[in-house]
Short mmCIF file of C-alpha atoms in Angstrom, two decimals:
data_model
loop_
_atom_site.label_atom_id
_atom_site.label_comp_id
_atom_site.label_asym_id
_atom_site.label_seq_id
_atom_site.Cartn_x
_atom_site.Cartn_y
_atom_site.Cartn_z
CA UNK H 8 -0.13 0.11 -0.15
CA UNK H 9 2.74 2.38 1.09
CA UNK H 10 4.50 1.60 -2.37
CA UNK H 11 1.11 2.56 -4.41
CA UNK H 12 0.99 6.07 -2.62
CA UNK H 13 4.47 6.68 -3.39
CA UNK H 14 3.97 5.68 -7.16
CA UNK H 15 0.80 8.19 -7.13
CA UNK H 16 2.92 10.86 -5.81
CA UNK H 17 5.56 10.75 -8.40
CA UNK H 18 2.98 10.54 -11.09
CA UNK H 19 0.29 13.13 -9.88
CA UNK H 20 2.65 15.66 -8.31
CA UNK H 21 2.21 17.52 -5.32
CA UNK H 22 -0.63 17.18 -3.25
CA UNK H 23 -3.16 19.99 -3.56
CA UNK H 24 -2.95 21.59 0.14
CA UNK H 25 -5.11 24.40 1.56
CA UNK H 26 -4.09 27.77 1.81
CA UNK H 27 -3.88 27.32 5.17
CA UNK H 28 -1.87 24.53 5.08
CA UNK H 29 0.94 26.36 2.88
CA UNK H 30 3.52 28.18 4.47
CA UNK H 31 5.81 30.54 2.79
CA UNK H 32 9.57 30.43 3.55
CA UNK H 33 11.92 33.02 2.35
CA UNK H 34 15.39 31.86 2.65
CA UNK H 35 18.50 34.16 1.69
CA UNK H 36 21.23 32.82 -0.92
CA UNK H 37 23.79 30.89 0.63
CA UNK H 38 22.18 30.80 3.85
CA UNK H 39 21.39 27.28 5.87
CA UNK H 40 17.33 26.17 5.98
CA UNK H 41 15.31 24.00 8.34
CA UNK H 42 11.70 22.63 7.32
CA UNK H 43 10.20 21.08 10.56
CA UNK H 44 7.86 17.62 10.29
CA UNK H 45 6.06 16.60 13.15
CA UNK H 46 5.13 12.71 13.45
CA UNK H 47 1.56 12.06 13.82
CA UNK H 48 0.39 11.35 17.63
CA UNK H 49 -0.39 7.56 17.31
CA UNK H 50 2.03 5.27 15.58
CA UNK H 51 1.89 1.61 14.75
CA UNK H 52 5.33 1.12 13.45
CA UNK H 53 5.26 0.57 9.81
CA UNK H 54 5.11 4.42 9.29
CA UNK H 55 7.63 5.99 6.65
CA UNK H 56 8.36 9.63 6.95
CA UNK H 57 9.15 10.94 3.56
CA UNK H 58 10.14 14.14 2.11
CA UNK H 59 9.14 15.64 -1.35
CA UNK H 60 10.23 18.32 -3.79
CA UNK H 61 8.81 20.07 -6.57
CA UNK H 62 10.87 22.57 -8.30
CA UNK H 63 8.24 24.28 -9.94
CA UNK H 64 4.35 24.41 -10.40
CA UNK H 65 3.45 21.65 -12.61
CA UNK H 66 6.93 19.87 -12.38
CA UNK H 67 7.58 16.19 -11.54
CA UNK H 68 7.87 15.24 -7.81
CA UNK H 69 11.32 14.35 -6.50
CA UNK H 70 11.87 12.26 -3.21
CA UNK H 71 14.50 13.49 -1.14
CA UNK H 72 14.30 11.93 1.90
CA UNK H 73 12.66 8.80 3.63
CA UNK H 74 12.94 7.09 7.35
CA UNK H 75 10.82 4.79 9.10
CA UNK H 76 9.20 6.60 12.03
CA UNK H 77 9.03 3.73 14.70
CA UNK H 78 12.88 2.99 14.70
CA UNK H 79 14.97 5.44 17.20
CA UNK H 80 15.67 8.86 16.30
CA UNK H 81 18.58 8.52 13.12
CA UNK H 82 21.98 10.33 13.07
CA UNK H 83 21.84 13.11 10.61
CA UNK H 84 21.03 11.15 7.00
CA UNK H 85 22.12 12.53 3.87
CA UNK H 86 20.43 11.60 0.61
CA UNK H 87 22.51 10.03 -1.90
CA UNK H 88 21.00 12.49 -4.80
CA UNK H 89 20.73 15.34 -2.95
CA UNK H 90 23.85 15.36 -1.23
CA UNK H 91 23.26 18.98 0.22
CA UNK H 92 20.01 17.75 2.08
CA UNK H 93 20.05 16.01 5.56
CA UNK H 94 17.48 14.37 7.55
CA UNK H 95 17.62 15.24 11.23
CA UNK H 96 17.00 13.43 14.33
CA UNK H 97 13.78 15.17 15.00
CA UNK H 98 12.90 14.77 11.05
CA UNK H 99 13.50 18.11 10.10
CA UNK H 100 15.02 18.35 6.62
CA UNK H 101 17.98 20.37 6.69
CA UNK H 102 19.71 22.35 3.96
CA UNK H 103 23.53 23.52 4.29
CA UNK H 104 23.47 26.34 1.79
CA UNK H 105 20.43 27.70 -0.29
CA UNK H 106 20.73 28.41 -3.85
CA UNK H 107 18.40 29.51 -6.42
CA UNK H 108 17.70 26.22 -7.71
CA UNK H 109 16.46 25.40 -4.09
CA UNK H 110 13.30 26.99 -4.67
CA UNK H 111 9.99 25.24 -5.05
CA UNK H 112 7.69 23.28 -2.65
CA UNK H 113 8.27 20.98 -0.06
CA UNK H 114 6.13 18.53 2.07
CA UNK H 115 6.94 15.63 4.26
CA UNK H 116 4.13 12.68 4.52
CA UNK H 117 4.05 10.02 6.74
CA UNK H 118 2.63 6.49 5.31
CA UNK H 119 1.88 3.12 6.73
CA UNK H 120 -0.83 0.43 6.54
CA UNK H 121 -3.00 2.11 9.31
CA UNK H 122 -2.46 5.48 8.15
CA UNK H 123 -3.81 6.99 5.22
CA UNK H 124 -1.93 9.71 3.03
CA UNK H 125 -1.83 12.61 5.07
CA UNK H 126 -0.37 16.37 4.04
CA UNK H 127 1.17 17.08 7.36
CA UNK H 128 3.35 20.32 6.12
CA UNK H 129 3.60 21.91 3.15
CA UNK H 130 6.15 24.60 2.36
CA UNK H 131 6.74 26.71 -0.40
CA UNK H 132 10.20 27.76 0.05
CA UNK H 133 11.42 31.41 -1.94
CA UNK H 134 15.33 32.12 -2.31
CA UNK H 135 16.11 35.95 -2.41
CA UNK H 136 19.47 37.64 -3.19
CA UNK H 137 20.19 41.43 -3.38
CA UNK H 138 22.18 42.75 -6.47
CA UNK H 139 24.20 46.12 -6.19
CA UNK H 140 25.12 48.19 -9.41
CA UNK H 141 26.24 51.92 -9.92
CA UNK H 142 24.67 54.38 -12.24
CA UNK H 143 24.83 58.18 -12.75
CA UNK H 144 22.27 60.90 -12.26
CA UNK H 145 21.69 63.74 -15.17
CA UNK H 146 24.15 66.42 -13.05
CA UNK H 147 26.89 63.42 -13.28
CA UNK H 148 26.53 62.51 -9.28
CA UNK H 149 27.24 58.86 -8.47
CA UNK H 150 24.03 56.73 -7.56
CA UNK H 151 23.69 53.12 -6.46
CA UNK H 152 20.89 50.89 -7.91
CA UNK H 153 19.92 48.49 -5.30
CA UNK H 154 17.89 45.48 -6.24
CA UNK H 155 15.93 42.51 -4.00
CA UNK H 156 14.75 39.80 -6.16
CA UNK H 157 13.05 36.55 -5.34
CA UNK H 158 12.90 33.04 -7.06
CA UNK H 159 10.66 31.75 -8.18
CA UNK H 160 9.01 35.31 -8.74
CA UNK H 161 6.12 35.64 -6.92
CA UNK H 162 3.93 38.90 -5.36
CA UNK H 163 5.84 40.14 -2.46
CA UNK H 164 3.58 41.62 0.34
CA UNK H 165 5.74 44.23 1.51
CA UNK H 166 9.46 45.53 0.96
CA UNK H 167 10.71 47.87 3.15
CA UNK H 168 13.90 49.81 2.62
CA UNK H 169 15.99 51.22 5.61
CA UNK H 170 19.32 53.13 6.63
CA UNK H 171 19.88 51.85 10.37
CA UNK H 172 16.12 52.44 12.05
CA UNK H 173 14.76 55.25 9.48
CA UNK H 174 14.06 55.86 6.13
CA UNK H 175 17.20 56.16 3.38
CA UNK H 176 18.54 59.28 3.17
CA UNK H 177 19.05 61.16 -0.37
CA UNK H 178 17.42 61.25 -3.34
CA UNK H 179 15.51 58.10 -3.42
CA UNK H 180 13.25 56.35 -5.78
CA UNK H 181 11.74 52.78 -5.43
CA UNK H 182 10.41 50.51 -8.14
CA UNK H 183 8.44 47.31 -7.84
CA UNK H 184 7.58 44.40 -10.11
CA UNK H 185 6.58 40.74 -9.66
CA UNK H 186 9.18 39.20 -7.69
CA UNK H 187 11.41 42.12 -7.23
CA UNK H 188 11.96 45.18 -5.64
CA UNK H 189 14.44 48.08 -6.85
CA UNK H 190 15.92 51.36 -5.11
CA UNK H 191 17.66 54.25 -6.58
CA UNK H 192 20.19 55.86 -4.28
CA UNK H 193 21.42 59.42 -5.08
CA UNK H 194 23.59 62.05 -2.87
CA UNK H 195 20.76 64.74 -1.85
CA UNK H 196 21.11 68.42 -1.32
CA UNK H 197 21.90 69.59 2.38
CA UNK H 198 23.07 66.04 3.58
CA UNK H 199 25.37 66.74 6.58
CA UNK H 200 28.93 65.01 5.93
CA UNK H 201 29.54 61.76 7.99
CA UNK H 202 31.78 61.49 10.47
CA UNK H 203 35.03 59.63 9.70
CA UNK H 204 33.25 59.08 5.84
CA UNK H 205 32.06 55.43 7.14
CA UNK H 206 30.03 53.65 4.63
CA UNK H 207 26.30 53.41 4.32
CA UNK H 208 24.36 50.49 5.28
CA UNK H 209 20.98 49.80 3.35
CA UNK H 210 18.80 46.82 4.34
CA UNK H 211 15.84 45.63 2.09
CA UNK H 212 13.41 44.07 4.42
CA UNK H 213 11.27 41.08 3.37
CA UNK H 214 8.72 39.37 4.92
CA UNK H 215 9.12 36.89 8.03
CA UNK H 216 11.97 39.84 9.37
CA UNK H 217 14.53 38.70 6.58
CA UNK H 218 16.53 40.69 4.36
CA UNK H 219 19.80 41.88 2.31
CA UNK H 220 22.34 44.48 3.21
CA UNK H 221 23.83 46.79 1.08
CA UNK H 222 27.16 48.39 1.53
CA UNK H 223 27.54 51.82 0.02
CA UNK H 224 30.57 53.71 -0.49
CA UNK H 225 30.89 56.84 1.62
CA UNK H 226 31.40 58.90 -1.66
CA UNK H 227 27.58 58.89 -1.76
CA UNK H 228 27.37 60.69 1.41
CA UNK H 229 29.05 63.95 0.11
CA UNK H 230 27.43 67.01 -0.91
CA UNK H 231 26.54 67.62 -4.32
CA UNK H 232 29.48 70.28 -4.92
CA UNK H 233 32.10 66.84 -4.09
CA UNK H 234 30.29 64.80 -6.12
CA UNK H 235 30.30 67.25 -9.11
CA UNK H 236 32.68 66.15 -11.81
CA UNK H 237 36.13 68.26 -12.00
CA UNK H 238 37.54 69.73 -14.86
CA UNK H 239 40.97 67.53 -15.64
CA UNK H 240 44.37 68.77 -16.82
CA UNK H 241 44.17 67.31 -20.36
CA UNK H 242 47.41 67.75 -22.45
CA UNK H 243 46.89 70.89 -24.63
CA UNK H 244 46.29 72.79 -21.48
CA UNK H 245 49.55 71.84 -19.87
CA UNK H 246 51.59 72.63 -22.95
CA UNK H 247 49.62 75.99 -23.17
CA UNK H 248 50.62 76.76 -19.46
CA UNK H 249 54.23 75.77 -20.22
CA UNK H 250 54.53 78.06 -23.33
CA UNK H 251 52.86 80.97 -21.60
CA UNK H 252 55.47 80.37 -18.52
CA UNK H 253 58.08 80.12 -20.64
CA UNK H 254 57.45 83.39 -22.67
CA UNK H 255 57.45 85.57 -19.33
CA UNK H 256 60.48 84.17 -18.26
CA UNK H 257 62.14 85.16 -21.57
CA UNK H 258 60.76 88.73 -21.50
CA UNK H 259 61.89 88.86 -17.82
CA UNK H 260 65.52 88.08 -18.82
CA UNK H 261 66.08 90.24 -21.98
CA UNK H 262 64.51 93.22 -19.77
CA UNK H 263 67.14 92.65 -16.95
CA UNK H 264 69.66 92.42 -19.92
CA UNK H 265 68.56 95.43 -21.51
CA UNK H 266 68.63 97.65 -18.12
CA UNK H 267 72.15 96.33 -17.29
CA UNK H 268 73.28 97.53 -20.58
CA UNK H 269 71.91 100.97 -20.69
CA UNK H 270 73.27 101.50 -16.89
CA UNK H 271 76.89 100.80 -18.38
CA UNK H 272 76.68 102.88 -21.42
CA UNK H 273 75.46 105.94 -19.36
CA UNK H 274 78.82 105.38 -17.23
CA UNK H 275 81.20 105.30 -20.28
CA UNK H 276 79.70 108.54 -21.73
CA UNK H 277 80.17 110.22 -18.32
CA UNK H 278 84.01 109.22 -18.16
CA UNK H 279 85.11 110.50 -21.86
CA UNK H 280 83.53 113.78 -21.28
CA UNK H 281 85.76 116.50 -19.22
CA UNK H 282 84.30 117.78 -16.25
CA UNK H 283 84.74 121.73 -15.57
CA UNK H 284 85.93 122.88 -12.73
CA UNK H 285 84.95 126.39 -11.83
CA UNK H 286 87.07 127.08 -8.51
CA UNK H 287 90.31 125.40 -10.22
CA UNK H 288 89.79 127.86 -13.16
CA UNK H 289 89.43 131.36 -11.32
CA UNK H 290 92.45 130.48 -9.42
CA UNK H 291 94.26 130.26 -12.57
CA UNK H 292 92.85 133.79 -13.63
CA UNK H 293 93.84 135.02 -10.52
CA UNK H 294 97.47 133.74 -10.58
CA UNK H 295 98.12 135.08 -14.12
CA UNK H 296 96.68 138.50 -13.64
CA UNK H 297 99.28 138.93 -10.65
CA UNK H 298 102.25 137.50 -12.89
CA UNK H 299 101.79 139.85 -15.89
CA UNK H 300 103.46 143.60 -16.23
CA UNK H 301 101.39 146.37 -16.11
CA UNK H 302 99.95 148.05 -19.17
CA UNK H 303 101.94 151.01 -20.26
CA UNK H 304 99.71 154.48 -20.08
CA UNK H 305 99.54 156.51 -23.15
CA UNK H 306 98.94 159.91 -23.48
#
């Protein structure tokens, strides 16, 4: 009988559970995941506890793990095909590292001669991840594009973006789509300069208090003046500056040389012209007048 039920599960796919029996589970990419499976209250010794997995709606069903409930609690049991899945001693399914391909529907069953098929637990597991890109605003300031995506794509009840305990600072624009949320963060006007220019931590918060943290560089906290693109020193500007400076030095050297030549020429001309000394000339005239005889008087 148990073999017949297992055959029906493989052929018919996952059980049709009501919405109240399905639990949505969100697991971050790379983190561990544990799915509990309580056993029935009454056991008769021939029950088999089985874990099944269906990657997507309408796809085939795969047996992940199986163990006899009446036996003592087993040691962590690892499936041969699904080596990353383990069955713990409390019959919970343990996943070491979550990947995008692990998303899908999981459920555990207990089958026996006196137990009909019972859909004990059904989990819809979604794997979410975060992606960070860079962009430029219209004024040239650097911006960050933060993306939270869920596999498989499904409608999210809510997504909250937080910086610390409050809303995200700066110029922020959020976008929403099926299974993804996007946030565009650009430096805003009037933001205070952070102490020590520490990086900003922005978190994308999903249902069940699960989330992804993004680390933004400290340059996004700077004022728009610091983020504005600066004029670079290209080769033509450097050559023009050097040429202008060289012309100025040449003009200064020529001016000094002309000034020195003018001073030297003036000194040479002054030395070649005899100087007239009036005191010496007067003395010579007086001396000559005394030595000459008096002129004869004529009648």
